[in-house]
mmCIF file of C-alpha atoms in Angstrom:
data_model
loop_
_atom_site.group_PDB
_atom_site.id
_atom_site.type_symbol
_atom_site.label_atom_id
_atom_site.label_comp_id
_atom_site.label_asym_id
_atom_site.label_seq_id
_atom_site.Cartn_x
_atom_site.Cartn_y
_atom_site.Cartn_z
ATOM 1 C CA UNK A 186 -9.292 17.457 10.122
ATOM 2 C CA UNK A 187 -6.603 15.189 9.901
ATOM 3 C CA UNK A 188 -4.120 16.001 7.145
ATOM 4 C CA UNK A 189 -0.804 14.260 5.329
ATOM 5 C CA UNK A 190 2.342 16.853 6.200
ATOM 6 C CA UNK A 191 5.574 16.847 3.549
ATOM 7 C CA UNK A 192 8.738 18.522 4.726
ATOM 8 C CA UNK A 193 10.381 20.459 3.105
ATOM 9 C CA UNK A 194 8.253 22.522 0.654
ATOM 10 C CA UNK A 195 10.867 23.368 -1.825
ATOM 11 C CA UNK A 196 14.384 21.858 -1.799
ATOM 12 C CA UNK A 197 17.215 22.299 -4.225
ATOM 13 C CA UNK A 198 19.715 20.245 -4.370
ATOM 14 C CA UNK A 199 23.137 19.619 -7.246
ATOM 15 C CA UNK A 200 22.806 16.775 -9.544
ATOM 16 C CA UNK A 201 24.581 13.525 -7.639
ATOM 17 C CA UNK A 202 23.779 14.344 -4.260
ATOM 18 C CA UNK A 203 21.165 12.579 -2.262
ATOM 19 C CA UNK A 204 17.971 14.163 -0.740
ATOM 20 C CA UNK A 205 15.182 12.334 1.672
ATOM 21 C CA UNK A 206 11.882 14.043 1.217
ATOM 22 C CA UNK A 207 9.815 13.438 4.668
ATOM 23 C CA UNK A 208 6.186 12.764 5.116
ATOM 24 C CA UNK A 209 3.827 12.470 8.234
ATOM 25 C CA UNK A 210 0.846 10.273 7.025
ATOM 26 C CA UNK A 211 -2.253 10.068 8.934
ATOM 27 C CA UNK A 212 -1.927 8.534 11.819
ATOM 28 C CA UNK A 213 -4.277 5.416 11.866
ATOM 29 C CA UNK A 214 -3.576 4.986 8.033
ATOM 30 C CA UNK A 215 -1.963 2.010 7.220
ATOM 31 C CA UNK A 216 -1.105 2.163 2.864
ATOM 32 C CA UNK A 217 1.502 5.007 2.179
ATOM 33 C CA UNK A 218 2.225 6.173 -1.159
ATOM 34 C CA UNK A 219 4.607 8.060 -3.047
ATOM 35 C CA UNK A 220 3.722 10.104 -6.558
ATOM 36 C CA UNK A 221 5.971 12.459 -8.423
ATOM 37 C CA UNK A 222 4.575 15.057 -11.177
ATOM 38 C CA UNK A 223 6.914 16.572 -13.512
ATOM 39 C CA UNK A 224 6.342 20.290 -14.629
ATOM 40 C CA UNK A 225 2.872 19.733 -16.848
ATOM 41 C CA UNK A 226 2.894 16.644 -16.792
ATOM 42 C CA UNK A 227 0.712 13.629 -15.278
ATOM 43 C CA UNK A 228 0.840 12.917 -11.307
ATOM 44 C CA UNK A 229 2.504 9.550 -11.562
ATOM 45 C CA UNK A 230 2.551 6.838 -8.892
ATOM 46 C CA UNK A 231 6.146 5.856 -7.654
ATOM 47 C CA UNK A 232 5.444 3.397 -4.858
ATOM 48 C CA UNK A 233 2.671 2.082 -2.203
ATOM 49 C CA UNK A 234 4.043 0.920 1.181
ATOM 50 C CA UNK A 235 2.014 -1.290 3.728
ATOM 51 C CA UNK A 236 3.621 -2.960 6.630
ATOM 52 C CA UNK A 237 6.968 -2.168 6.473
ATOM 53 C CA UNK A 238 7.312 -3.471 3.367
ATOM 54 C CA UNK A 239 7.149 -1.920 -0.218
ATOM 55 C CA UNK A 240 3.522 -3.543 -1.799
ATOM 56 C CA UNK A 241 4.217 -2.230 -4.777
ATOM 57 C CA UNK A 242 6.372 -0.048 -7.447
ATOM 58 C CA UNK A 243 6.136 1.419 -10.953
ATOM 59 C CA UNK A 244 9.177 1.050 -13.091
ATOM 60 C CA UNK A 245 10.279 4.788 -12.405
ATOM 61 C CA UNK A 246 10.984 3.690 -8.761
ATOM 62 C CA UNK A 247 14.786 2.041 -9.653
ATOM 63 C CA UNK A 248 17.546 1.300 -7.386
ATOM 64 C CA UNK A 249 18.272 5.483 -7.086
ATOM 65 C CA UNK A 250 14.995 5.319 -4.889
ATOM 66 C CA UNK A 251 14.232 3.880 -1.258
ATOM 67 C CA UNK A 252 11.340 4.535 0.878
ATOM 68 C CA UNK A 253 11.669 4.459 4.886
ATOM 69 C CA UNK A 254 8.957 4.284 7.638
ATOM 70 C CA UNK A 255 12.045 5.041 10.475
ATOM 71 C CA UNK A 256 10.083 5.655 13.283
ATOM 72 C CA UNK A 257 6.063 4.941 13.239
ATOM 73 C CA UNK A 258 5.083 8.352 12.276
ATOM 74 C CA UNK A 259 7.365 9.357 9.431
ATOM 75 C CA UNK A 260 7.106 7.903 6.269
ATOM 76 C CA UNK A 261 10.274 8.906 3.882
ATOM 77 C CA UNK A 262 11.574 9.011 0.130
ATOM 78 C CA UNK A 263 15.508 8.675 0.019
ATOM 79 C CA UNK A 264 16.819 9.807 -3.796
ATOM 80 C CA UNK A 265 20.621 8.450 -3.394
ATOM 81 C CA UNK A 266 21.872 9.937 -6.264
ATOM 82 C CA UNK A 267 19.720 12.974 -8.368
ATOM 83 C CA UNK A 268 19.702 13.315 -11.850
ATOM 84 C CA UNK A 269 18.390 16.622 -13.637
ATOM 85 C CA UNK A 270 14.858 14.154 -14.614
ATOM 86 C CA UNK A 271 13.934 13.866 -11.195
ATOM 87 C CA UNK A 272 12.982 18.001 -11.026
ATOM 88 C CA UNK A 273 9.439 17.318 -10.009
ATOM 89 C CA UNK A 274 6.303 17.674 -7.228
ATOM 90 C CA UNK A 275 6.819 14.678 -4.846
ATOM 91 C CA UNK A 276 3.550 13.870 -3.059
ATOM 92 C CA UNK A 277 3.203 11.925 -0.133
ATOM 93 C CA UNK A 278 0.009 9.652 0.060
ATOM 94 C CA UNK A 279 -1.739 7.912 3.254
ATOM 95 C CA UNK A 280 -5.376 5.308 3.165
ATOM 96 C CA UNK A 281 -6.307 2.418 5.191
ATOM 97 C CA UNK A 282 -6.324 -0.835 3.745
ATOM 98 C CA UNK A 283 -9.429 -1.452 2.064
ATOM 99 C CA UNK A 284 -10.541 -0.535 -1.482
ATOM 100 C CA UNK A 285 -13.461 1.945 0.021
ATOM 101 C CA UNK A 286 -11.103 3.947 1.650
ATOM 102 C CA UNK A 287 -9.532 7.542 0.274
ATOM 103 C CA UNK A 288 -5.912 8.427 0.113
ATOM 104 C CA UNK A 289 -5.290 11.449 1.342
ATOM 105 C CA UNK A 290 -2.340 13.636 -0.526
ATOM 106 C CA UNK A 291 0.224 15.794 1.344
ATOM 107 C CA UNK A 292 0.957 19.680 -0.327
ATOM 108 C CA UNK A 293 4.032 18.507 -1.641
ATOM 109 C CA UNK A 294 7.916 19.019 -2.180
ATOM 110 C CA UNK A 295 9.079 20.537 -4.968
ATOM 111 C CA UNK A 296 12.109 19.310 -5.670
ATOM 112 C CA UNK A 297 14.995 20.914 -7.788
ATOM 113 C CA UNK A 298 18.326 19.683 -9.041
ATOM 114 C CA UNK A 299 20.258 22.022 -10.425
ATOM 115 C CA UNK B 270 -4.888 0.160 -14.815
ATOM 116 C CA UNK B 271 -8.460 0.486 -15.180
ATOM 117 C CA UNK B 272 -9.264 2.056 -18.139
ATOM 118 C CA UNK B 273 -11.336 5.209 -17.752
ATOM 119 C CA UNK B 274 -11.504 8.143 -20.145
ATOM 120 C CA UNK B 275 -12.762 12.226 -19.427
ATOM 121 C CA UNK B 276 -12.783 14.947 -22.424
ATOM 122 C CA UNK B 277 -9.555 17.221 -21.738
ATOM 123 C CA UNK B 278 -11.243 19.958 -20.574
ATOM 124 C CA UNK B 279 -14.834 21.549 -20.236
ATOM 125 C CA UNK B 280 -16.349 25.261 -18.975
ATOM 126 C CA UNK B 281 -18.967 25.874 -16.646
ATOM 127 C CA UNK B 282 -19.779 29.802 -15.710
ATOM 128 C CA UNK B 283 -19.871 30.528 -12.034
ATOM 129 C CA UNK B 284 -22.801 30.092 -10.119
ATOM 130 C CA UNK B 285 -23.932 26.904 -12.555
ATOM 131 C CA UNK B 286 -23.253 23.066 -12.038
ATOM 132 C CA UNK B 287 -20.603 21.365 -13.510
ATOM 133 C CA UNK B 288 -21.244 18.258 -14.851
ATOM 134 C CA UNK B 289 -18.314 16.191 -15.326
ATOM 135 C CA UNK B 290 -18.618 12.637 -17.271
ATOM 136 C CA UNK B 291 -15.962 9.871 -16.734
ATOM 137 C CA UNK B 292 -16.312 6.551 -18.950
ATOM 138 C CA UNK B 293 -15.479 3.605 -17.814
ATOM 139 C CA UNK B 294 -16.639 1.107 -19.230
ATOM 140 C CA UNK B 295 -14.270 -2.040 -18.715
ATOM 141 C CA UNK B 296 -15.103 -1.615 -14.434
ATOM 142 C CA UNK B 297 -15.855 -4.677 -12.785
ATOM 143 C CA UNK B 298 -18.258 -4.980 -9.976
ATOM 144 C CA UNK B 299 -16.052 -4.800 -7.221
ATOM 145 C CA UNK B 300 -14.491 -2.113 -8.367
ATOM 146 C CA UNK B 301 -15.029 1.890 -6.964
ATOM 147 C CA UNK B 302 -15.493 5.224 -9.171
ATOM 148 C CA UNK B 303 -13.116 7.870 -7.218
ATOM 149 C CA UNK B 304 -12.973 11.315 -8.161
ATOM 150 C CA UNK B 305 -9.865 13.564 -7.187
ATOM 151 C CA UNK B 306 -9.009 17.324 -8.194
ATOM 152 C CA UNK B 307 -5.753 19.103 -8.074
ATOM 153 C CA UNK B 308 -5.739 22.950 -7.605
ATOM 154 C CA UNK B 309 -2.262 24.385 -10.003
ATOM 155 C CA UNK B 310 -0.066 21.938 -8.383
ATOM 156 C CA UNK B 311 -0.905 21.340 -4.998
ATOM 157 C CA UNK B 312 -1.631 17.668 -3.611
ATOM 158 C CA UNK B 313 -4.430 16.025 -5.420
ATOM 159 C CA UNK B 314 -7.708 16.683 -3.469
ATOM 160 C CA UNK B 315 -10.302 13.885 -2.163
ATOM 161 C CA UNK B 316 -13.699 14.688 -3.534
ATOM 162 C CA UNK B 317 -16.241 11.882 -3.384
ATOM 163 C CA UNK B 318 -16.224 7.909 -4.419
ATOM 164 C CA UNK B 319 -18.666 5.444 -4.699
ATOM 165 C CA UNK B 320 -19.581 2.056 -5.834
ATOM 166 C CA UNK B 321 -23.026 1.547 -7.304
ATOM 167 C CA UNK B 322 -25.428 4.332 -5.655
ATOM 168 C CA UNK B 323 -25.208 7.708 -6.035
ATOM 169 C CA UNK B 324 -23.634 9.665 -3.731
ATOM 170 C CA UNK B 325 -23.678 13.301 -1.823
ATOM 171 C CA UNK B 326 -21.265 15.010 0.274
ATOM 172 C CA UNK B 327 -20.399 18.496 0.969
ATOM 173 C CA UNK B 328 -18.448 19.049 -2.008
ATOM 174 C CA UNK B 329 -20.310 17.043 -4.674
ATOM 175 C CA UNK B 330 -22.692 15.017 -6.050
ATOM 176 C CA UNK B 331 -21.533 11.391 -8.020
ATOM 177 C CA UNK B 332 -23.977 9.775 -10.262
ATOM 178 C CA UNK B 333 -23.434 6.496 -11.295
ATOM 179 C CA UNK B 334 -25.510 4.732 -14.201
ATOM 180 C CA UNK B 335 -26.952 1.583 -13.843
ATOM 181 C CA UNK B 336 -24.872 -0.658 -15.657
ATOM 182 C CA UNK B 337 -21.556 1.108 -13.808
ATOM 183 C CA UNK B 338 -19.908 2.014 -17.166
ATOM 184 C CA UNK B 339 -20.126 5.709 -16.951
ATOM 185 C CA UNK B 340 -20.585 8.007 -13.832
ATOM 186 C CA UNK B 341 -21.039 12.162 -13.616
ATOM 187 C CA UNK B 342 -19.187 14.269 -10.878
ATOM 188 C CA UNK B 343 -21.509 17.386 -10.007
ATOM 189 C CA UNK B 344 -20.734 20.140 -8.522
ATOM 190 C CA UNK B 345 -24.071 22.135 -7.712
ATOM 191 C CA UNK B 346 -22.246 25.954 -7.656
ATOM 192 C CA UNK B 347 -19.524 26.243 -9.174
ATOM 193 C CA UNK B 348 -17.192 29.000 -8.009
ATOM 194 C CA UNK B 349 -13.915 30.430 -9.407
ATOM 195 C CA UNK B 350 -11.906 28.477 -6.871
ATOM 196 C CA UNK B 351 -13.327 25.024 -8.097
ATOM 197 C CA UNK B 352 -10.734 25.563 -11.682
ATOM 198 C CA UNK B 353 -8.879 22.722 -11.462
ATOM 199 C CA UNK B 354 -8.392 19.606 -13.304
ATOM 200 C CA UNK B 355 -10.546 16.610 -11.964
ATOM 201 C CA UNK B 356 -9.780 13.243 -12.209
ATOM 202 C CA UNK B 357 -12.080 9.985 -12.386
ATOM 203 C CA UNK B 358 -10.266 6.580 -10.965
ATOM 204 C CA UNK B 359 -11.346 2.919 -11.085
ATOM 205 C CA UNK B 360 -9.711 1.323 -7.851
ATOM 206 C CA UNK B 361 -9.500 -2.385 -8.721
ATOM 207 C CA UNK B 362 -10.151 -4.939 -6.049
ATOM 208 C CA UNK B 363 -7.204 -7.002 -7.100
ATOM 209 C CA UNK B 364 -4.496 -3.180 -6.823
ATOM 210 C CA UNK B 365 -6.181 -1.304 -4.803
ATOM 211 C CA UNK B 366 -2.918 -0.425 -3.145
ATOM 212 C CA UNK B 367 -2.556 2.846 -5.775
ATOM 213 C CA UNK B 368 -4.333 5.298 -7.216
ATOM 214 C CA UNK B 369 -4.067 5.653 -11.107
ATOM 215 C CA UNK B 370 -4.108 9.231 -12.695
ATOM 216 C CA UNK B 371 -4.693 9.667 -16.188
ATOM 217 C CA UNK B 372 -4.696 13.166 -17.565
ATOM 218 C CA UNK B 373 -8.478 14.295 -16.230
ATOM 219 C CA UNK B 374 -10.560 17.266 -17.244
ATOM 220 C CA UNK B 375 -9.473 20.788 -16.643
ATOM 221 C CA UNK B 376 -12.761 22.637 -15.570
ATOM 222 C CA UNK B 377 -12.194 26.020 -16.483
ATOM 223 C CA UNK B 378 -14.674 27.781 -14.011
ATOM 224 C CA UNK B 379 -15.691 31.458 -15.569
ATOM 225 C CA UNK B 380 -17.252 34.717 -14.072
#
């Protein structure tokens, strides 16, 4: 069964640096997504992205975020800066491009900015 | 974001269905009843959606009411490994480019 990889699993980086969290969506998908969850808290959408272009962002997705499809299979979040609030799950998130279609979620990255 | 609205949290004993209600009672008629889970905190997990009818796959069982404003995820056995909180989403036809998550119903599955 086809499934939505994130690379890494875990990754801990100091406060100011920049990390890119790296997703392989499904291959024939064609909406990507990115969602962060906070320790206990709600899984929150960050960001859809449909041909090569962001289609749309919540308000937590600022200038400190970017999101890449490089190279046709990869599908990337870019943090330029970290900040101790962005500690969280990052889930990567792949559908086709109708409303009767699923999204299927990657495992996730735990991210940690110490 | 459509509005929908699940009681925080619910127990089923193992072995028995779980019946899990999801209001939603401000969905339009284009729009589709989706119904994720998320195990601790792994990835959220695709369980079943539907529009109108009712619906069956391997996992589950969605039941829809007639007038749309209310639906029922069932799982026929529950087992220990089904704990998890489960979430009900409207997918709009006008932003159907994300998924909303609102805070679900843990379903506390016990021996």
């Amino acid at each position: 069964e086809p499934e939505v990889t994130q690379t890494p699993s875990h990754q801990v980086t100091q406060m100011g640096q920049e990390v890119i969290l790296r997703c392989v969506p499904i291959s024939n998908h064609l909406y990507f997504y990115w969602y962060r969850q906070i320790l206990g808290q709600k899984v929150e959408f960050l960001v859809s992205f449909y041909n090569n272009e962001i289609s749309e962002k919540s308000e937590i997705f600022d200038d400190q975020f970017s999101v890449e499809r490089p190279d046709g299979s990869n599908f990337t979040l870019k943090i330029r800066s970290t900040k101790l609030e962005d500690s969280a799950m990052y889930f990567c998130a792949s559908s086709g491009d109708s409303q009767n279609t699923e999204a299927f979620f990657g495992q996730g990255t735990r991210l940690t900015v110490v | 974001d459509a509005k929908t609205t699940q009681p925080p949290s619910m127990d089923c004993a193992e072995g028995r269905a779980a019946n899990l209600p999801c209001n939603h009672s401000t969905i339009s008629g284009n729009e589709y009843v989706y119904w994720y889970r998320q195990i601790h905190s792994q990835g959220p997990q695709y369980i079943i959606h539907g529009l109108k009818n009712n619906e069956t796959n391997e996992m589950a069982s969605l039941i829809i009411t007639e007038d749309r404003k209310s639906s029922t995820l069932i799982l026929p056995h529950a087992t220990l490994r089904d704990t998890a909180v489960y979430y009900c989403i409207v997918r709009t036809q006008y932003n159907f480019n994300k998924f909303y998550f609102g805070s679900g119903t843990k379903l506390n599955v016990k021996p």
